[in-house]
XYZ file of C-alpha atoms in Angstrom:
673
model
C 1.974 14.216 31.962
C 3.675 16.965 33.911
C 7.230 18.209 33.730
C 9.707 16.840 36.214
C 10.581 20.382 37.341
C 8.854 23.749 36.881
C 9.896 25.717 33.838
C 12.703 28.234 34.207
C 13.828 30.626 31.446
C 16.990 29.235 29.919
C 17.506 31.034 26.636
C 20.160 33.764 26.438
C 17.622 35.747 24.493
C 15.020 35.621 27.263
C 14.605 38.293 29.877
C 16.904 37.854 32.853
C 18.832 35.039 31.161
C 22.560 34.730 31.440
C 23.994 35.895 28.074
C 27.066 33.684 28.588
C 25.082 30.515 29.251
C 25.912 27.578 26.990
C 23.305 26.553 24.428
C 21.998 23.177 23.360
C 23.709 21.013 20.746
C 20.415 20.909 18.826
C 18.952 23.545 16.519
C 15.520 24.928 15.759
C 15.650 23.144 12.416
C 16.178 19.797 14.129
C 13.273 20.547 16.435
C 11.108 21.087 13.352
C 12.328 17.775 11.908
C 11.112 16.082 15.086
C 7.574 17.293 14.356
C 7.802 15.767 10.872
C 9.040 12.386 12.212
C 12.115 12.706 10.009
C 14.437 9.695 10.036
C 17.415 12.094 9.997
C 16.390 13.955 13.132
C 18.836 13.468 16.065
C 15.944 14.075 18.490
C 13.933 11.193 17.027
C 12.121 8.868 19.481
C 11.283 5.281 18.486
C 9.733 2.644 20.748
C 9.458 -1.133 20.416
C 6.874 -3.130 22.387
C 7.297 -6.897 22.663
C 4.718 -9.208 24.264
C 6.196 -11.494 26.931
C 6.014 -15.182 25.882
C 3.013 -14.252 23.760
C 1.600 -17.686 22.852
C 1.834 -18.797 26.473
C 0.183 -15.592 27.673
C -2.675 -16.085 25.205
C -3.374 -19.515 26.648
C -3.076 -18.244 30.228
C -5.604 -15.478 29.553
C -7.931 -17.873 27.695
C -7.779 -20.523 30.430
C -7.778 -18.017 33.290
C -4.836 -19.608 35.103
C -2.888 -17.675 37.795
C 0.103 -15.664 36.610
C 2.537 -17.732 38.672
C 1.326 -21.024 37.176
C 3.934 -22.699 34.912
C 2.483 -23.200 31.427
C 3.892 -24.294 28.077
C 2.331 -24.329 24.624
C 2.651 -27.692 22.934
C 2.753 -28.490 19.209
C 2.739 -32.227 18.514
C 5.605 -33.586 20.653
C 7.493 -30.307 21.130
C 7.141 -27.030 23.005
C 6.881 -23.735 21.100
C 6.346 -21.301 24.010
C 7.097 -21.317 27.752
C 5.914 -18.706 30.219
C 8.330 -17.078 32.657
C 7.245 -19.043 35.766
C 8.195 -22.245 33.883
C 11.693 -20.968 33.162
C 12.522 -20.993 36.862
C 12.476 -24.806 36.601
C 15.039 -24.821 33.807
C 12.538 -25.378 30.990
C 13.249 -24.211 27.468
C 11.683 -24.745 24.064
C 14.273 -27.369 23.233
C 13.154 -29.913 25.844
C 10.709 -32.677 24.951
C 7.406 -33.382 26.671
C 8.681 -36.116 28.976
C 11.681 -34.088 30.138
C 9.494 -31.019 30.749
C 7.202 -33.053 33.006
C 10.177 -34.261 35.013
C 11.581 -30.772 35.502
C 8.196 -29.249 36.392
C 5.577 -31.774 37.557
C 2.764 -29.188 37.835
C 3.374 -27.815 34.327
C 0.261 -27.182 32.234
C 0.869 -28.189 28.615
C -1.740 -26.759 26.268
C -1.700 -27.933 22.676
C -2.264 -25.295 20.015
C -5.581 -25.131 18.206
C -5.829 -27.310 15.105
C -7.851 -27.802 11.961
C -9.205 -31.347 11.924
C -9.557 -33.191 8.637
C -13.162 -32.894 7.424
C -14.020 -29.928 9.691
C -14.383 -26.323 8.501
C -13.319 -24.485 11.690
C -10.294 -24.682 13.928
C -10.741 -25.754 17.544
C -8.827 -26.962 20.584
C -8.688 -30.776 20.481
C -7.480 -32.823 23.435
C -6.215 -35.581 21.152
C -4.437 -33.329 18.643
C -0.926 -34.417 19.652
C -1.777 -38.059 18.940
C -3.354 -37.375 15.548
C -0.791 -35.450 13.569
C -1.954 -37.226 10.390
C -5.457 -35.740 10.549
C -4.794 -32.359 12.210
C -3.146 -29.119 11.084
C -1.872 -26.350 13.370
C -3.905 -23.118 13.515
C -2.447 -19.860 14.827
C -5.701 -17.966 14.386
C -6.344 -17.573 18.163
C -3.036 -15.718 18.496
C -3.654 -13.595 15.421
C -6.988 -12.492 16.859
C -5.376 -11.476 20.142
C -2.600 -9.667 18.294
C -5.196 -7.663 16.412
C -6.831 -6.585 19.689
C -3.484 -5.535 21.147
C -2.690 -3.422 18.087
C -6.089 -1.757 18.365
C -5.491 -1.025 22.055
C -2.105 0.564 21.302
C -3.597 2.780 18.617
C -6.457 3.835 20.891
C -3.934 4.970 23.510
C -2.055 7.263 21.102
C -3.379 10.491 19.516
C -4.978 9.662 16.185
C -3.366 12.521 14.263
C 0.134 11.907 15.682
C 0.420 8.111 15.845
C 2.636 5.996 13.620
C 2.502 2.290 14.535
C 4.048 -0.661 12.685
C 3.105 -4.261 13.360
C 6.493 -5.963 13.047
C 5.198 -9.475 13.797
C 2.383 -11.212 15.613
C 3.769 -10.166 19.033
C 5.829 -6.987 18.460
C 5.123 -3.421 17.420
C 7.171 -0.348 16.561
C 5.980 3.177 17.373
C 7.416 6.416 16.027
C 6.654 8.813 18.896
C 8.507 11.807 17.430
C 5.490 13.926 16.486
C 3.737 13.295 19.812
C 6.933 14.046 21.741
C 7.311 17.319 19.816
C 3.763 18.312 20.732
C 4.389 17.622 24.436
C 7.726 19.457 24.344
C 6.070 22.641 23.104
C 3.384 22.281 25.748
C 5.810 21.770 28.624
C 8.458 24.214 27.466
C 6.736 27.240 25.886
C 10.099 28.861 25.271
C 10.616 26.477 22.365
C 7.649 28.062 20.599
C 9.083 31.565 20.716
C 10.601 33.174 17.601
C 14.050 31.937 16.618
C 16.958 34.278 17.347
C 17.756 36.228 14.195
C 15.078 34.115 12.473
C 17.821 31.583 11.778
C 16.752 27.889 11.772
C 20.356 26.815 12.346
C 20.476 28.751 15.616
C 20.962 26.449 18.623
C 18.127 25.864 21.051
C 18.398 27.058 24.651
C 19.343 24.350 27.115
C 16.546 22.516 28.983
C 15.620 24.289 32.244
C 16.236 21.177 34.342
C 19.369 19.464 35.572
C 17.781 16.144 36.629
C 15.251 13.872 34.933
C 12.903 11.440 36.676
C 13.100 8.101 34.868
C 10.861 6.359 37.421
C 11.192 2.565 37.123
C 12.832 2.544 33.690
C 15.960 0.481 33.177
C 18.560 3.008 32.058
C 21.442 1.719 29.984
C 24.792 2.905 31.313
C 26.341 5.939 29.634
C 29.432 5.799 27.456
C 32.811 6.002 29.202
C 33.280 9.676 28.361
C 29.821 10.630 29.668
C 28.624 11.109 33.269
C 25.263 11.400 34.932
C 26.414 14.730 36.392
C 26.332 16.290 32.928
C 23.260 18.436 32.354
C 20.705 16.748 30.104
C 20.072 18.058 26.604
C 16.877 18.030 24.561
C 17.482 14.489 23.265
C 17.371 13.261 26.880
C 14.153 15.186 27.529
C 12.578 13.863 24.324
C 13.408 10.251 25.121
C 12.105 10.735 28.681
C 8.742 11.843 27.274
C 8.825 8.829 24.973
C 9.330 6.528 27.942
C 6.271 8.049 29.631
C 4.174 7.360 26.523
C 5.361 3.743 26.322
C 4.580 3.277 30.017
C 1.017 4.441 29.372
C 0.685 2.098 26.366
C 1.892 -0.915 28.323
C -0.454 -0.057 31.207
C -3.428 0.143 28.822
C -2.663 -3.269 27.294
C -2.295 -4.718 30.779
C -5.527 -3.227 32.087
C -7.765 -3.889 29.086
C -6.433 -7.206 27.764
C -4.420 -8.618 30.711
C -1.172 -8.958 28.718
C 2.269 -7.877 29.906
C 4.829 -6.554 27.483
C 8.340 -5.159 27.530
C 9.440 -1.945 25.873
C 12.524 -0.351 24.428
C 12.927 3.390 23.758
C 15.766 4.762 21.663
C 16.651 6.933 18.691
C 15.944 4.301 16.009
C 14.284 0.945 15.365
C 17.380 -1.208 15.735
C 18.253 0.157 19.166
C 14.636 0.155 20.361
C 14.250 -3.545 19.507
C 17.442 -4.428 21.370
C 16.196 -2.334 24.277
C 12.892 -4.213 24.613
C 14.810 -7.476 25.059
C 17.287 -5.941 27.519
C 15.105 -6.344 30.606
C 12.225 -8.837 30.514
C 9.495 -9.516 31.418
C 7.171 -6.554 31.952
C 9.868 -3.853 31.972
C 11.106 -1.130 29.675
C 14.631 -0.008 28.887
C 15.838 3.413 27.753
C 18.900 3.771 25.526
C 19.913 7.412 25.524
C 22.047 8.758 22.700
C 24.927 9.120 25.135
C 24.736 5.390 25.968
C 24.647 3.812 22.512
C 28.297 2.798 22.222
C 28.424 1.313 25.722
C 25.232 -0.637 25.047
C 26.338 -2.046 21.698
C 29.964 -2.775 22.493
C 29.052 -5.474 25.012
C 26.608 -7.159 22.600
C 26.973 -9.791 19.923
C 26.232 -8.365 16.503
C 24.207 -11.486 15.649
C 21.483 -10.113 17.947
C 21.097 -7.050 15.748
C 18.170 -7.217 13.370
C 19.519 -8.132 9.941
C 22.842 -9.492 11.166
C 21.655 -12.949 12.082
C 21.456 -15.965 9.808
C 23.740 -16.299 6.800
C 25.063 -12.738 6.907
C 26.005 -13.095 10.568
C 27.767 -16.371 9.844
C 29.614 -14.770 6.927
C 30.844 -11.867 9.069
C 31.847 -14.177 11.904
C 33.820 -16.336 9.503
C 35.432 -13.394 7.683
C 36.595 -11.525 10.807
C 36.814 -14.352 13.374
C 34.570 -12.577 15.904
C 30.911 -12.247 16.803
C 31.114 -9.170 19.076
C 30.372 -5.588 18.154
C 33.404 -4.410 20.129
C 35.844 -6.297 17.902
C 34.015 -5.432 14.692
C 34.178 -1.708 15.510
C 37.931 -1.858 14.910
C 37.509 -3.079 11.311
C 37.867 -0.222 8.744
C 34.951 0.432 6.424
C 37.064 -0.334 3.353
C 37.839 -3.783 4.697
C 34.137 -4.401 5.376
C 33.325 -3.360 1.810
C 36.018 -5.631 0.430
C 34.716 -8.674 2.292
C 30.956 -8.003 2.152
C 30.451 -5.741 -0.850
C 30.041 -1.962 -0.975
C 26.398 -1.697 0.096
C 26.453 -4.398 2.771
C 29.823 -3.282 4.116
C 28.679 0.324 4.476
C 25.440 -0.754 6.164
C 27.274 -3.007 8.660
C 29.755 -0.217 9.418
C 26.870 2.119 10.334
C 24.566 -0.334 12.096
C 27.185 -1.485 14.630
C 27.642 2.180 15.537
C 23.939 2.564 16.236
C 23.111 4.395 12.979
C 19.776 3.266 11.535
C 17.496 5.472 9.419
C 14.833 2.875 8.666
C 11.312 4.249 8.869
C 8.381 3.053 10.955
C 5.843 1.909 8.376
C 2.253 2.202 9.497
C 1.379 -0.801 7.370
C 3.863 -3.455 6.379
C 2.809 -4.910 3.034
C 2.915 -8.699 2.977
C 3.753 -10.400 -0.310
C 2.221 -13.867 0.092
C 0.358 -16.259 2.386
C 0.936 -19.990 2.640
C -0.917 -22.886 4.216
C 0.674 -26.343 4.004
C 0.603 -29.849 5.430
C 3.094 -32.711 5.355
C 1.387 -36.112 5.481
C 2.709 -38.986 7.572
C 1.575 -41.413 6.321
C 1.019 -40.105 2.803
C -2.471 -39.610 1.382
C -3.643 -41.594 -1.641
C -6.974 -40.253 -2.899
C -8.402 -36.998 -4.319
C -11.055 -37.042 -1.600
C -8.399 -36.813 1.116
C -6.664 -33.993 -0.749
C -9.963 -32.102 -1.130
C -10.567 -32.197 2.614
C -7.182 -30.614 3.234
C -7.625 -28.055 0.452
C -10.815 -26.898 2.145
C -8.866 -26.400 5.376
C -6.103 -24.515 3.545
C -8.666 -22.239 1.891
C -10.299 -21.453 5.238
C -6.916 -20.850 6.868
C -5.777 -18.434 4.142
C -9.119 -16.665 4.051
C -9.004 -15.944 7.793
C -5.658 -14.209 7.260
C -6.962 -12.351 4.206
C -9.714 -10.924 6.392
C -7.035 -9.517 8.700
C -5.254 -8.052 5.658
C -8.425 -6.157 4.675
C -9.950 -8.255 1.898
C -13.477 -7.645 3.205
C -13.008 -3.880 2.996
C -11.333 -4.329 -0.414
C -8.135 -2.739 0.931
C -5.851 -5.431 -0.479
C -6.375 -8.633 -2.396
C -4.152 -11.306 -3.986
C -3.942 -11.802 -7.741
C -2.778 -15.416 -7.952
C -3.319 -18.746 -6.210
C -0.638 -21.461 -6.375
C -0.820 -25.154 -5.508
C 2.277 -27.279 -4.775
C 1.887 -31.061 -4.780
C 4.741 -33.373 -3.714
C 4.873 -36.964 -4.903
C 7.985 -38.888 -3.969
C 10.933 -36.587 -4.579
C 9.100 -34.504 -7.191
C 7.018 -31.376 -6.589
C 4.449 -30.286 -9.164
C 3.029 -26.761 -9.172
C 0.061 -25.095 -10.808
C -1.013 -21.452 -10.651
C -4.207 -19.616 -11.553
C -5.253 -15.947 -11.488
C -7.878 -14.785 -9.010
C -10.462 -12.832 -10.968
C -10.642 -9.199 -9.954
C -14.400 -9.148 -10.478
C -15.108 -12.064 -8.145
C -15.600 -11.916 -4.407
C -12.897 -13.736 -2.441
C -14.170 -16.173 0.181
C -13.419 -19.683 1.409
C -15.589 -21.325 -1.267
C -14.009 -19.398 -4.137
C -10.487 -20.244 -2.971
C -11.407 -23.902 -2.503
C -12.905 -24.204 -6.007
C -9.820 -22.646 -7.579
C -7.548 -24.977 -5.590
C -9.644 -28.002 -6.562
C -9.320 -27.095 -10.249
C -5.550 -26.836 -9.917
C -5.429 -30.233 -8.220
C -7.472 -31.733 -11.072
C -4.899 -30.453 -13.574
C -2.100 -32.165 -11.642
C -4.043 -35.439 -11.291
C -4.666 -35.545 -15.053
C -0.931 -35.955 -15.585
C -1.061 -39.327 -13.797
C 1.294 -40.944 -11.290
C 0.680 -38.466 -8.477
C -0.137 -40.798 -5.604
C 0.857 -41.205 -2.836
C 1.209 -37.526 -1.866
C 3.534 -36.498 0.971
C 2.876 -32.730 1.040
C 0.375 -30.177 -0.287
C 0.658 -26.422 0.063
C -1.654 -23.649 -1.069
C -0.536 -20.034 -1.329
C -1.795 -16.671 -2.555
C 0.441 -13.874 -3.794
C 0.759 -10.821 -5.977
C -1.065 -8.620 -3.487
C -2.348 -5.283 -4.726
C -4.381 -2.457 -3.269
C -8.094 -2.869 -3.901
C -10.127 -0.388 -5.934
C -12.579 1.434 -3.723
C -15.475 3.701 -4.569
C -16.393 1.988 -7.854
C -20.027 1.145 -8.469
C -20.983 -2.400 -9.311
C -22.769 -3.181 -12.575
C -25.993 -3.693 -10.642
C -26.069 0.028 -9.948
C -26.582 0.701 -13.656
C -29.310 -1.911 -14.184
C -33.041 -1.326 -13.706
C -35.172 -4.288 -12.678
C -38.801 -5.200 -12.239
C -41.520 -2.542 -12.406
C -38.977 0.217 -12.847
C -37.726 -1.435 -16.038
C -41.281 -1.777 -17.419
C -42.057 1.842 -16.661
C -38.867 3.030 -18.333
C -39.569 0.858 -21.411
C -43.074 2.266 -21.893
C -41.778 5.797 -21.385
C -39.146 5.256 -24.068
C -41.793 4.064 -26.564
C -43.922 7.155 -25.941
C -40.914 9.413 -26.459
C -40.124 7.686 -29.755
C -43.669 8.189 -31.079
C -43.619 11.856 -30.128
C -40.254 12.435 -31.779
C -41.143 10.771 -35.099
C -44.521 12.519 -35.297
C -43.109 16.008 -35.296
C -41.862 17.688 -38.440
C -38.357 18.955 -38.596
C -37.861 22.532 -39.592
C -36.807 22.822 -43.259
C -35.121 26.156 -42.810
C -31.649 26.418 -41.360
C -30.888 29.101 -38.824
C -28.220 31.478 -40.024
C -25.959 33.843 -38.149
C -26.936 37.480 -38.321
C -24.462 40.323 -38.509
C -21.794 38.479 -40.539
C -21.011 39.231 -44.143
C -18.658 37.936 -46.758
C -16.384 34.979 -46.224
C -16.555 35.294 -42.425
C -20.005 33.664 -42.442
C -18.256 30.373 -43.270
C -15.774 30.654 -40.356
C -17.649 30.947 -37.102
C -16.014 30.296 -33.753
C -15.276 26.620 -33.069
C -17.851 24.859 -30.960
C -16.979 24.187 -27.321
C -15.879 20.592 -26.858
C -17.353 20.455 -23.382
C -20.763 21.659 -24.462
C -21.812 20.016 -27.683
C -19.009 18.266 -29.518
C -20.939 15.004 -29.271
C -24.171 16.525 -30.503
C -22.452 18.207 -33.417
C -20.571 15.080 -34.449
C -23.685 12.952 -34.277
C -25.690 15.370 -36.372
C -22.968 15.887 -38.941
C -22.850 12.178 -39.676
C -26.430 11.160 -39.014
C -28.203 14.454 -39.279
C -31.416 13.164 -40.806
C -32.060 10.308 -38.423
C -35.817 10.157 -37.843
C -35.213 9.115 -34.261
C -33.518 12.398 -33.388
C -35.355 14.195 -30.635
C -37.389 17.236 -31.632
C -35.947 20.399 -30.233
C -32.353 19.286 -30.558
C -32.375 19.127 -34.345
C -32.661 22.871 -34.783
C -29.900 23.445 -32.284
C -27.621 20.979 -34.108
C -28.262 22.714 -37.416
C -27.329 26.042 -35.850
C -24.119 24.555 -34.503
C -23.172 23.186 -37.898
C -23.796 26.519 -39.605
C -21.908 28.407 -36.936
C -18.950 26.058 -36.890
C -18.304 24.697 -40.393
C -14.551 24.641 -39.746
C -13.809 21.256 -38.148
C -10.314 20.473 -36.864
C -8.731 17.041 -36.986
C -9.686 16.249 -33.390
C -13.365 16.931 -34.191
C -13.178 14.722 -37.280
C -11.722 11.935 -35.159
C -14.552 12.385 -32.668
C -17.084 12.157 -35.477
C -15.556 8.886 -36.648
C -15.763 7.510 -33.119
C -19.395 8.567 -32.858
C -20.107 6.804 -36.118
C -18.486 3.600 -34.872
C -20.234 3.754 -31.501
C -23.646 4.424 -33.022
C -23.655 0.946 -34.622
C -25.197 -0.391 -37.815
C -28.720 0.589 -36.780
C -27.862 4.275 -36.949
C -26.317 3.869 -40.409
C -29.410 2.035 -41.570
C -31.560 4.979 -40.525
C -29.726 7.342 -42.883
C -32.011 8.466 -45.709
C -31.086 7.196 -49.174
C -31.769 10.641 -50.609
C -28.708 12.095 -48.795
C -25.843 13.364 -50.904
C -22.391 11.929 -49.971
C -19.638 14.516 -50.240
C -16.659 13.064 -52.154
C -14.195 15.193 -50.151
C -15.240 14.510 -46.562
C -17.598 11.508 -46.980
C -20.344 13.209 -44.967
C -24.027 12.777 -45.710
C -25.551 16.091 -46.887
C -29.192 16.902 -47.448
C -29.872 17.615 -51.128
C -31.007 21.124 -50.302
C -27.733 21.901 -48.551
C -25.288 20.607 -51.188
C -24.505 24.063 -52.576
C -23.965 25.481 -49.113
C -21.676 22.580 -48.218
C -19.592 22.986 -51.378
C -19.299 26.691 -50.629
C -17.927 25.738 -47.248
C -15.204 23.584 -48.869
C -14.395 26.450 -51.250
C -14.113 28.907 -48.369
C -11.905 26.509 -46.414
C -9.612 26.080 -49.421
C -9.246 29.853 -49.602
C -8.387 29.983 -45.924
C -5.785 27.205 -46.256
C -4.150 28.920 -49.200
C -4.097 32.222 -47.362
C -2.331 30.570 -44.390
C -0.023 28.512 -46.576
C -1.305 25.289 -45.009
C -3.288 23.360 -47.574
C -4.363 20.414 -45.411
C -7.300 18.765 -47.145
C -6.928 15.581 -49.146
C -8.993 14.807 -52.247
C -10.823 11.509 -51.877
C -12.262 10.773 -55.347
C -13.241 7.110 -55.520
C -13.081 6.960 -59.337
C -9.399 8.018 -59.535
C -6.959 5.230 -60.430
C -4.120 4.222 -58.102
C -1.581 5.829 -60.400
C -3.396 9.145 -60.329
C -3.700 8.951 -56.561
C 0.023 8.387 -56.136
C 0.879 11.171 -58.588
C -1.525 13.582 -56.922
C -0.123 12.826 -53.501
C 3.433 13.521 -54.604
C 2.387 16.794 -56.210
C 0.618 17.937 -53.067
C 3.656 17.057 -50.923
C 6.020 19.036 -53.135
C 3.696 22.009 -53.201
C 3.201 21.906 -49.458
C 6.964 21.684 -48.912
C 7.513 24.778 -51.074
C 4.784 26.857 -49.484
C 5.009 25.853 -45.837
C 7.477 28.037 -43.881
C 10.020 26.209 -41.793
C 10.175 26.438 -38.022
C 11.231 29.913 -36.900
C 10.322 31.550 -40.241
C 7.339 33.685 -41.143
C 5.774 34.399 -44.523
C 6.113 37.986 -45.753
C 3.182 39.630 -47.469
C 4.173 41.513 -50.679
C 2.006 44.046 -52.494
């Protein structure tokens, strides 16, 4: 893409520039916001691409019919899509089959693909229109084509700068701001130069061109106070670059997939969508910032996204108008009074072309539904099962598109609705997170739900069944399955024999009777070594402290554990808690291995070798001295022979003593003498 005119220096700060020349309305800060695709950037460029009569085009491409051949897509006895050649004969989606044939005798009417009762795959059936009772509409062919179109659009745009939202099966939004910013800096190097005075609020120099080449784009007329003779500003240049990008995207879709589409380019999503419908088919419209009011004032506000339906009817009724021009005269306070604060404010802004909604690269769906109304009604579980299998296959095909195979997203619940007479019964079941989702799994869950409803009795005949999934959540990726941790076959036998050999070797070796002691420490300090590192051997120390004489302990680690215990006799509360957890996790077998000759300390309930009892009691004595010296007596006596009364009395005494000796927050204990 080349610039319409060669670059000329335009900044007052550049060499040879006119110091009195007017600057742009836009600042360096706003230019930076363009690079970040900010929704508040006035230079923002959003595009909307809409496929022309998409369902009809899909059938034309599939059948290979000429582009000027009238074609309509039929569903039962009605028309759901009509290509543009058919519209020249006065056809619309509201006419019936017989009337359409009269208006256009050479009209091709192609019925949509259907699921046939008893079959497990959709197909095109010539007799589908006559067998509504045994067929169900399938839109899968169009979903598949839509997926290819989205892929083509993404392939046309730079990977690191693209932001594409699939708004529906036949329309897409693109935030082109970042790509436009990149091209602007490439075409106009002056924008990359240092800011004057290093001030981000400094205005940009004006564009070096006085005329822009819009090629075949349909330009919306400017507002009444604007003229084409006015020099363009950077918002015009940015939107021109956006129109070039959209033209390339539409050409790629046309060349690779044979589909035509219309485009709209504007500052936000609302305007871009209106622009794509402004000139159809196979054209694109540009709504410059200077043309927004002229474009909207001649429109009906019911065409604006979000202002149709009930809200549009409410506004029309409240203000007796359906045009933007008349609604512009209504004060914001009056809109708030009639519609509520939030809705009134939003309507006030949207009819003035203000829309800060973001282009979402992935729109998260909330649920999927597959349903069938039966005429005549069905009367047996076997008939219902055949349709449930079709529903499961239909939903699964859409789940594949949503990313269930790659575990990107998956539903949490499956719901069945069953209508009998004027009553609808519903049942819901969770979809297990540990199970793979496929057609069979969905069908079995649906069949179980149907069985629950049938057990209630009086459910036939059935006039409608629907199956839906919901509660979508992002899948967990990167986790290993349980099979990764299991060893099978010969590998398991080899590991088992190796474990037996290791056990014999460990039990045959004698443990050292002497405990390693720290050298170079004297006095009470030998009882207060540095705490062991939790990351290195907390687990080893805890296991040995509780089960130190287990005969199954590996040789070589026993001596190390003894050293750790001697070096770190001071155990904090977190370490004690870890020891208790290790005891619980070791199970009853580990407790059974404890030698009956061990001495159980009445203060900490730890098993102590008879030869180490004196040393262990010395440790308690030394810890008591340390607690008294710090004024924090924290141990609790645990004598099992003490009566409940003595326990209660002793506890109260300890609390009072601790309250007297423990300094309050912000105080420190003074040492006297």
